[in-house]
Amino acid sequence: MKAIVYQPLRTPGGYYIYDRSVNTIFSVSADEYQEFKRLQDDADAERSPVVQHYRQKGLLRPNEVSIIRHPATDILPHYCENRLNYLILQVTQQCNLRCSYCAYSGLYYNRQHNSERMDFETAKRAIDFFVARTAESDRLHMGFYGGEPLLEFDLIQQCVAYVRSQVEGKQVTFGLTTNGTLLTDEKIKFFAENEFQLLLSLDGSKKEHDACRVFPNGQGSFDVVMRNLRRAKELYPDYAKKIRISTVISPKAELNDMLEYFKSDEVLSDKYITMSPLADTGLKEQVDYKESFHLVRRYEYLKYLFYLLGKIDRQYVSELVIKSQQNTEETYRALQRHNVLPACTCPGGPCIPGVKKLFVMTDGRFYPCEKITESSDCGQIGSLDAGFDQKNMEAVLNVGALSAEECKDCWALSFCKICAAQIECKDGQTQFEKADKLRACKKARLSAAADLYEACVLHEFGYRPNEKEIVL
């Protein structure tokens, strides 16, 4: 195990060391930087006068990480019996579209569309199971997922009525992810009256959208979706403003055209839009994007950085990159706290399974969320028949323990965002494997290095989200 763990960072404006022991960046001279580079894998690094100099300032503490274990492990039983707050029901595994990039299209290691659906008895049992374990939660959320959940609209109505009859003294909200093709006046009315958080899939203009989001006969779905959105705006204009748009950037897309369309279309110009490329975890083969995609994305991200530094207004920043602000602010807040890393710790990615979200499949099996592959048992954390599986829940919570020895010496430990959903599991696999976890580690370190490098550069140009320093 390394005696001290740190990462040198060099920008055009300075030399820095990220100190894992206190989650802090401090600036150094050029000569000191070279010395730190030389000492990085030296077992006797602690003897260096440079290290001793900064240790006297409270930095570069000895590496005391000896156990990789999530701090919520011991209280997991209490949490999952008292603090559930987010239930997602997979009401169907069928869909009326056949989008080429769908997680269930055969492009990924996952189940494919089929006729499985949830009946009300299963839904009722799931709701009862959930509500009985919300004693310490004041706010509850219930989501509906597919396939295309609007294929089971009657079931959704029954579930909403039943939840309202079972819950007293708590705020209850509802949400649904839909492709938008099955919206009718009746459904729009129901969603508006029950204040559903509606997330609707739309991939840009007719050309971009219809390239991938098609009906089984190959016909594009754009015209149907836009007609339904306009109808929602006519019937319930205030509610329609709250409908969010989810856009997947497919390899076939012209990113510039997509961005221009969302800015100019009168129905969509006031919408909250999230944009993301295809998920790369679980792909059966590599998917390559056009060169223009990478160039446009870099240009848009550059504008985002100008916005942070006050050089341009928010109106010039694309929805493609604006969500990066949350990540930037999280990085700054973490560095400003200067937390001392305890001996027992874990990577920052895993959430508490079943507690942050409880995803119930059509047959009553439990998963931590909708992003984990359903074709293996790796992520299953129980079922309606057997209840929570504490052993599997601990395994999901402690995926970091798969590579415990590597984590103990990893400089990016505090910024690691690897969770169970990012570890690939093949069909029929029953447990997470170390080799699969390590494949995700390289990407996690690159991401952490990019975040810290960017934080240093932004700091050099005066970015202070809350007037606090991040560099000592």
XYZ file of C-alpha atoms in Angstrom:
472
model
C 0.000 0.000 0.000
C 1.285 3.480 -0.855
C 2.454 5.617 2.058
C 0.891 8.768 0.609
C -1.571 9.170 -2.247
C -1.716 12.236 -4.478
C -1.972 13.277 -8.119
C 0.161 15.977 -9.795
C -1.752 18.392 -12.057
C -0.185 20.837 -14.480
C -2.089 23.540 -16.323
C -0.783 26.320 -18.604
C -1.096 28.639 -15.593
C 0.384 26.648 -12.739
C 1.480 23.486 -10.948
C -0.744 21.690 -8.471
C -1.006 18.606 -6.292
C -4.307 16.948 -5.493
C -3.971 15.503 -1.987
C -6.378 12.602 -1.459
C -5.867 12.472 2.315
C -7.699 15.777 2.831
C -9.419 16.059 -0.575
C -7.573 19.263 -1.361
C -5.631 20.909 -4.184
C -2.564 22.977 -3.335
C -0.231 24.895 -5.623
C 3.494 24.160 -5.838
C 6.538 25.466 -7.680
C 7.794 23.953 -10.928
C 10.705 22.259 -9.120
C 8.426 20.875 -6.424
C 6.064 19.585 -9.081
C 8.886 17.617 -10.708
C 9.872 16.219 -7.326
C 6.302 15.104 -6.647
C 6.189 13.448 -10.065
C 9.388 11.546 -9.258
C 8.145 10.459 -5.844
C 4.666 9.372 -6.869
C 5.432 5.633 -6.820
C 8.361 5.812 -4.414
C 7.888 3.744 -1.253
C 10.120 6.207 0.650
C 8.306 9.338 -0.554
C 7.523 10.382 3.013
C 11.210 11.041 3.684
C 11.429 13.726 1.013
C 12.002 17.245 2.401
C 9.340 18.510 -0.011
C 6.765 16.098 1.379
C 7.765 16.921 4.954
C 7.424 20.632 4.220
C 3.804 20.271 3.149
C 3.019 17.718 5.821
C 3.825 20.365 8.432
C 0.990 22.393 6.915
C -1.468 19.542 7.521
C -1.280 18.123 4.006
C -0.111 14.787 2.566
C -1.155 12.774 5.592
C -0.188 9.094 5.698
C -2.436 6.807 3.686
C -4.659 5.243 6.335
C -7.307 3.735 4.059
C -7.426 0.100 5.138
C -11.043 -0.915 4.508
C -13.181 -0.300 1.398
C -16.727 -0.470 2.733
C -19.744 1.792 2.292
C -20.573 3.665 5.528
C -24.273 2.821 5.155
C -23.645 -0.946 5.177
C -24.429 -1.477 8.854
C -27.582 0.648 8.808
C -28.831 -0.739 5.502
C -31.448 -2.997 7.198
C -32.919 -0.004 9.039
C -32.943 2.173 5.928
C -34.668 -0.389 3.739
C -37.339 -1.021 6.381
C -38.055 2.626 7.186
C -36.738 5.101 4.602
C -37.964 4.072 1.155
C -39.131 7.102 -0.803
C -38.984 6.335 -4.543
C -40.879 3.470 -6.191
C -40.697 2.685 -9.920
C -43.092 0.150 -11.393
C -42.176 -1.510 -14.665
C -45.748 -1.808 -15.908
C -44.826 -3.456 -19.224
C -41.864 -4.788 -21.179
C -43.616 -4.107 -24.471
C -43.310 -0.981 -26.598
C -45.180 0.321 -29.621
C -41.931 1.699 -31.115
C -38.773 -0.066 -32.231
C -36.066 2.550 -31.707
C -32.762 1.342 -33.124
C -30.698 2.445 -30.121
C -33.070 1.302 -27.368
C -31.616 -0.522 -24.366
C -34.033 -3.350 -25.213
C -33.437 -3.406 -28.974
C -30.750 -6.083 -28.975
C -27.930 -3.510 -29.126
C -27.140 -4.117 -25.440
C -26.668 -7.073 -23.143
C -30.205 -6.857 -21.776
C -33.651 -8.348 -22.190
C -35.627 -7.407 -25.311
C -39.182 -6.204 -25.849
C -41.770 -8.860 -25.075
C -45.356 -9.255 -23.930
C -44.645 -9.295 -20.170
C -46.856 -6.849 -18.252
C -47.649 -6.103 -14.638
C -51.129 -6.890 -13.359
C -52.832 -4.814 -10.697
C -52.399 -7.469 -8.008
C -48.610 -7.330 -8.454
C -48.671 -3.535 -8.555
C -50.808 -3.455 -5.402
C -48.388 -5.771 -3.594
C -45.466 -3.578 -4.664
C -47.199 -0.441 -3.415
C -48.066 -2.112 -0.102
C -44.466 -3.298 0.290
C -43.204 0.201 -0.453
C -45.634 2.174 1.730
C -45.018 -0.125 4.702
C -41.355 0.925 4.616
C -41.718 4.704 4.451
C -42.147 5.513 8.161
C -39.242 7.985 8.187
C -39.912 9.522 4.754
C -42.071 12.632 4.418
C -42.079 12.770 0.619
C -42.814 9.835 -1.656
C -42.454 9.536 -5.408
C -43.909 6.885 -7.676
C -42.776 6.426 -11.265
C -43.997 4.265 -14.143
C -41.622 2.687 -16.607
C -41.621 0.325 -19.615
C -41.339 -0.494 -22.439
C -43.878 2.179 -23.110
C -45.871 2.666 -19.886
C -48.856 4.292 -21.627
C -49.696 0.866 -23.038
C -50.913 0.217 -19.482
C -52.711 3.490 -18.798
C -55.602 1.788 -16.992
C -53.134 0.178 -14.585
C -51.425 3.517 -13.987
C -54.775 5.085 -13.068
C -55.515 2.234 -10.667
C -52.096 2.592 -9.029
C -52.442 6.336 -8.511
C -55.864 5.908 -6.905
C -54.600 3.096 -4.692
C -51.527 5.005 -3.505
C -53.661 7.986 -2.587
C -55.960 5.714 -0.568
C -53.037 4.198 1.350
C -50.878 7.209 2.149
C -51.779 9.866 4.702
C -49.782 12.829 5.937
C -47.088 12.591 3.254
C -46.518 14.430 0.000
C -46.870 12.050 -2.955
C -45.707 12.876 -6.486
C -45.849 10.862 -9.697
C -43.703 10.578 -12.799
C -43.603 8.796 -16.112
C -41.218 8.370 -19.040
C -42.981 8.078 -22.402
C -42.296 8.151 -26.119
C -45.286 10.499 -26.481
C -47.066 8.622 -29.269
C -49.961 7.406 -27.106
C -50.882 10.690 -25.434
C -54.595 11.444 -25.764
C -56.851 14.153 -24.363
C -57.916 11.789 -21.578
C -54.349 10.977 -20.601
C -53.168 14.569 -20.755
C -56.071 15.560 -18.497
C -55.187 12.828 -15.999
C -51.505 13.782 -15.921
C -52.289 17.473 -15.522
C -54.799 16.883 -12.718
C -52.355 14.638 -10.865
C -49.343 16.871 -11.594
C -47.317 14.091 -13.178
C -43.673 14.810 -13.902
C -43.690 13.852 -17.576
C -40.444 13.073 -19.391
C -41.014 12.741 -23.124
C -38.514 11.360 -25.646
C -37.840 13.526 -28.703
C -34.615 13.511 -30.694
C -34.787 16.808 -32.561
C -36.263 17.624 -35.963
C -38.304 15.186 -38.042
C -35.167 14.077 -39.869
C -33.168 13.440 -36.697
C -36.013 11.911 -34.711
C -37.325 9.601 -37.429
C -33.858 8.259 -38.164
C -34.117 6.022 -35.082
C -37.484 6.393 -33.340
C -39.801 4.382 -35.557
C -42.886 2.170 -35.348
C -42.512 -1.580 -36.069
C -43.426 -0.917 -39.730
C -40.494 1.487 -40.062
C -42.611 4.669 -40.096
C -41.205 7.584 -38.107
C -42.972 8.773 -34.964
C -42.099 12.486 -35.065
C -45.391 13.771 -36.490
C -47.446 11.876 -33.905
C -45.333 13.096 -30.988
C -45.438 16.742 -32.081
C -49.186 16.606 -32.687
C -49.687 15.313 -29.141
C -47.391 17.949 -27.660
C -49.299 20.714 -29.426
C -52.562 19.268 -28.151
C -51.232 19.269 -24.577
C -50.267 22.911 -24.996
C -53.770 23.763 -26.239
C -55.591 21.931 -23.448
C -53.327 22.677 -20.474
C -50.800 25.376 -21.390
C -49.425 25.776 -17.857
C -48.943 22.048 -17.399
C -47.478 21.624 -20.890
C -44.669 24.016 -19.967
C -43.550 21.529 -17.308
C -43.206 18.587 -19.697
C -39.518 17.806 -19.974
C -37.814 16.520 -23.103
C -35.246 13.721 -23.128
C -33.046 13.587 -26.219
C -30.734 10.762 -27.146
C -28.011 11.782 -29.567
C -27.693 8.834 -31.905
C -24.606 8.134 -34.044
C -26.692 9.074 -37.094
C -27.515 12.551 -35.801
C -26.196 15.893 -37.007
C -25.731 17.594 -33.660
C -25.767 21.136 -35.030
C -29.145 20.539 -36.672
C -30.594 19.153 -33.432
C -29.458 22.123 -31.367
C -30.784 24.616 -33.900
C -34.147 22.885 -34.075
C -34.720 22.945 -30.315
C -33.942 26.670 -30.212
C -36.263 27.592 -33.070
C -39.355 25.373 -32.700
C -42.210 27.270 -31.029
C -43.495 24.212 -29.159
C -40.102 23.236 -27.755
C -38.247 26.504 -27.267
C -39.423 26.877 -23.641
C -38.868 23.224 -22.673
C -36.339 21.825 -20.219
C -34.287 19.506 -22.418
C -31.706 16.926 -21.394
C -29.368 15.627 -24.074
C -27.106 12.610 -23.842
C -25.265 10.231 -26.166
C -25.926 6.505 -26.121
C -25.098 4.753 -22.875
C -21.842 2.879 -23.409
C -22.190 0.333 -20.597
C -23.410 -3.030 -21.832
C -23.064 -2.363 -25.566
C -22.497 -5.543 -27.567
C -20.217 -3.691 -29.976
C -18.630 -0.259 -30.186
C -20.730 2.536 -31.662
C -18.835 5.324 -33.442
C -20.132 8.883 -33.690
C -19.517 11.230 -36.588
C -16.519 13.513 -36.343
C -18.855 16.512 -36.404
C -20.481 15.293 -33.174
C -17.218 15.556 -31.246
C -16.344 18.953 -32.736
C -19.747 20.491 -32.002
C -19.785 19.048 -28.507
C -16.372 20.559 -27.753
C -17.474 23.931 -29.140
C -20.631 23.918 -27.022
C -18.660 22.949 -23.932
C -16.237 25.813 -24.572
C -19.192 28.216 -24.561
C -20.303 26.689 -21.267
C -16.904 27.502 -19.723
C -17.155 31.091 -21.026
C -20.558 31.297 -19.357
C -19.140 30.172 -15.997
C -16.512 32.898 -16.223
C -19.135 35.542 -16.978
C -18.021 36.127 -20.562
C -21.331 35.216 -22.230
C -24.979 34.972 -21.140
C -26.847 31.777 -20.309
C -28.942 32.095 -23.486
C -25.914 31.149 -25.594
C -25.260 27.908 -23.715
C -26.724 24.745 -25.204
C -28.882 22.328 -23.214
C -26.408 19.735 -24.424
C -23.844 20.916 -21.874
C -25.566 23.105 -19.289
C -26.168 20.146 -16.972
C -22.362 20.061 -16.589
C -22.760 22.991 -14.204
C -24.059 20.658 -11.530
C -20.954 18.498 -11.849
C -18.676 21.557 -11.729
C -20.343 22.878 -8.591
C -20.226 19.457 -6.926
C -16.482 19.264 -7.619
C -15.940 22.704 -6.119
C -18.018 21.935 -3.017
C -16.097 18.705 -2.415
C -12.728 20.457 -2.687
C -13.791 23.328 -0.444
C -14.713 21.027 2.437
C -11.162 19.634 2.791
C -12.514 16.430 4.335
C -10.002 14.065 5.912
C -10.343 10.619 4.323
C -11.202 8.024 7.011
C -9.620 4.591 7.314
C -12.899 2.933 6.324
C -14.283 4.474 3.149
C -15.584 3.664 -0.324
C -15.888 5.138 -3.836
C -18.489 7.880 -4.156
C -20.677 6.279 -6.834
C -23.005 3.751 -5.165
C -26.363 4.914 -3.832
C -28.243 2.951 -1.175
C -30.031 0.262 -3.211
C -33.787 0.122 -2.804
C -33.751 3.314 -0.753
C -32.834 5.937 -3.319
C -34.938 3.966 -5.812
C -36.814 0.688 -5.714
C -37.395 -0.627 -9.224
C -40.005 -3.399 -9.371
C -40.154 -5.451 -12.557
C -43.330 -6.831 -14.109
C -42.822 -10.155 -12.304
C -42.112 -8.586 -8.907
C -38.318 -8.795 -8.879
C -36.450 -5.882 -7.265
C -33.565 -3.888 -8.760
C -31.854 -0.698 -7.470
C -32.877 1.296 -10.541
C -33.982 1.051 -14.159
C -30.415 1.369 -15.498
C -29.131 -2.018 -14.344
C -29.367 -4.835 -16.879
C -32.308 -7.122 -16.214
C -30.914 -10.136 -18.049
C -28.545 -11.109 -15.226
C -29.018 -11.600 -11.505
C -26.062 -9.365 -10.542
C -28.193 -6.400 -9.578
C -31.287 -8.149 -8.224
C -31.918 -7.094 -4.620
C -34.999 -9.137 -3.779
C -38.563 -9.757 -4.856
C -42.152 -9.361 -3.684
C -42.202 -13.025 -2.685
C -38.904 -13.087 -0.784
C -38.555 -9.455 0.331
C -35.230 -7.656 0.295
C -32.096 -9.728 -0.228
C -29.695 -8.111 2.243
C -26.682 -10.012 0.915
C -27.214 -8.803 -2.648
C -28.041 -5.296 -1.463
C -24.715 -5.155 0.341
C -22.958 -6.417 -2.794
C -24.534 -3.630 -4.879
C -23.732 -1.049 -2.216
C -20.126 -2.254 -1.944
C -19.099 -2.750 -5.574
C -15.948 -0.854 -4.638
C -14.853 -3.821 -2.523
C -14.367 -5.829 -5.728
C -11.166 -3.860 -6.296
C -10.403 -3.013 -2.670
C -6.613 -3.219 -2.947
C -6.571 -0.985 -6.022
C -8.979 1.477 -4.373
C -6.788 1.840 -1.300
C -4.030 3.344 -3.455
C -6.206 5.125 -6.033
C -5.830 8.902 -6.006
C -9.331 9.311 -7.554
C -11.160 7.379 -4.819
C -13.158 10.351 -3.509
C -14.248 11.394 -7.007
C -15.050 7.917 -8.298
C -18.631 7.632 -9.550
C -18.729 3.944 -10.396
C -21.929 2.217 -9.320
C -23.495 -1.141 -10.123
C -25.167 0.279 -13.260
C -21.749 1.057 -14.751
C -20.363 -2.454 -14.347
C -21.140 -4.680 -17.296
C -22.814 -8.012 -16.565
C -23.403 -10.554 -19.309
C -26.595 -12.580 -19.676
C -26.946 -15.140 -16.906
C -24.126 -13.684 -14.784
C -24.982 -14.088 -11.096
C -22.484 -11.760 -9.435
C -20.283 -8.791 -10.189
C -16.708 -9.619 -11.186
C -13.524 -7.740 -10.355
C -12.390 -7.686 -13.978
C -15.626 -5.972 -15.014
C -15.203 -3.407 -12.234
C -11.594 -2.645 -13.204
C -12.642 -1.952 -16.798
C -14.774 0.899 -15.465
C -11.937 2.256 -13.311
C -9.818 3.702 -16.130
C -12.717 5.806 -17.374
C -13.472 6.937 -13.811
C -9.880 8.121 -13.278
C -9.838 9.999 -16.587
C -13.108 11.698 -15.656
C -11.789 12.669 -12.211
C -8.548 14.018 -13.693
C -10.508 16.099 -16.222
C -12.745 17.522 -13.472
C -9.788 18.505 -11.272
C -7.825 19.953 -14.183
C -10.830 21.998 -15.227
C -11.369 23.194 -11.647
C -7.785 24.463 -11.502
C -8.075 26.309 -14.810
C -11.408 27.878 -13.880
C -9.908 28.925 -10.558
C -7.007 30.599 -12.341
C -9.491 32.669 -14.351
C -11.422 33.798 -11.296
C -14.338 31.370 -11.114
C -15.700 31.382 -7.547
C -19.202 29.837 -7.310
C -19.488 30.758 -3.623
C -16.507 33.018 -2.983
C -14.449 30.203 -1.470
C -11.012 29.067 -2.524
C -10.367 25.535 -3.741
C -6.587 25.856 -4.067
C -4.468 26.174 -0.942
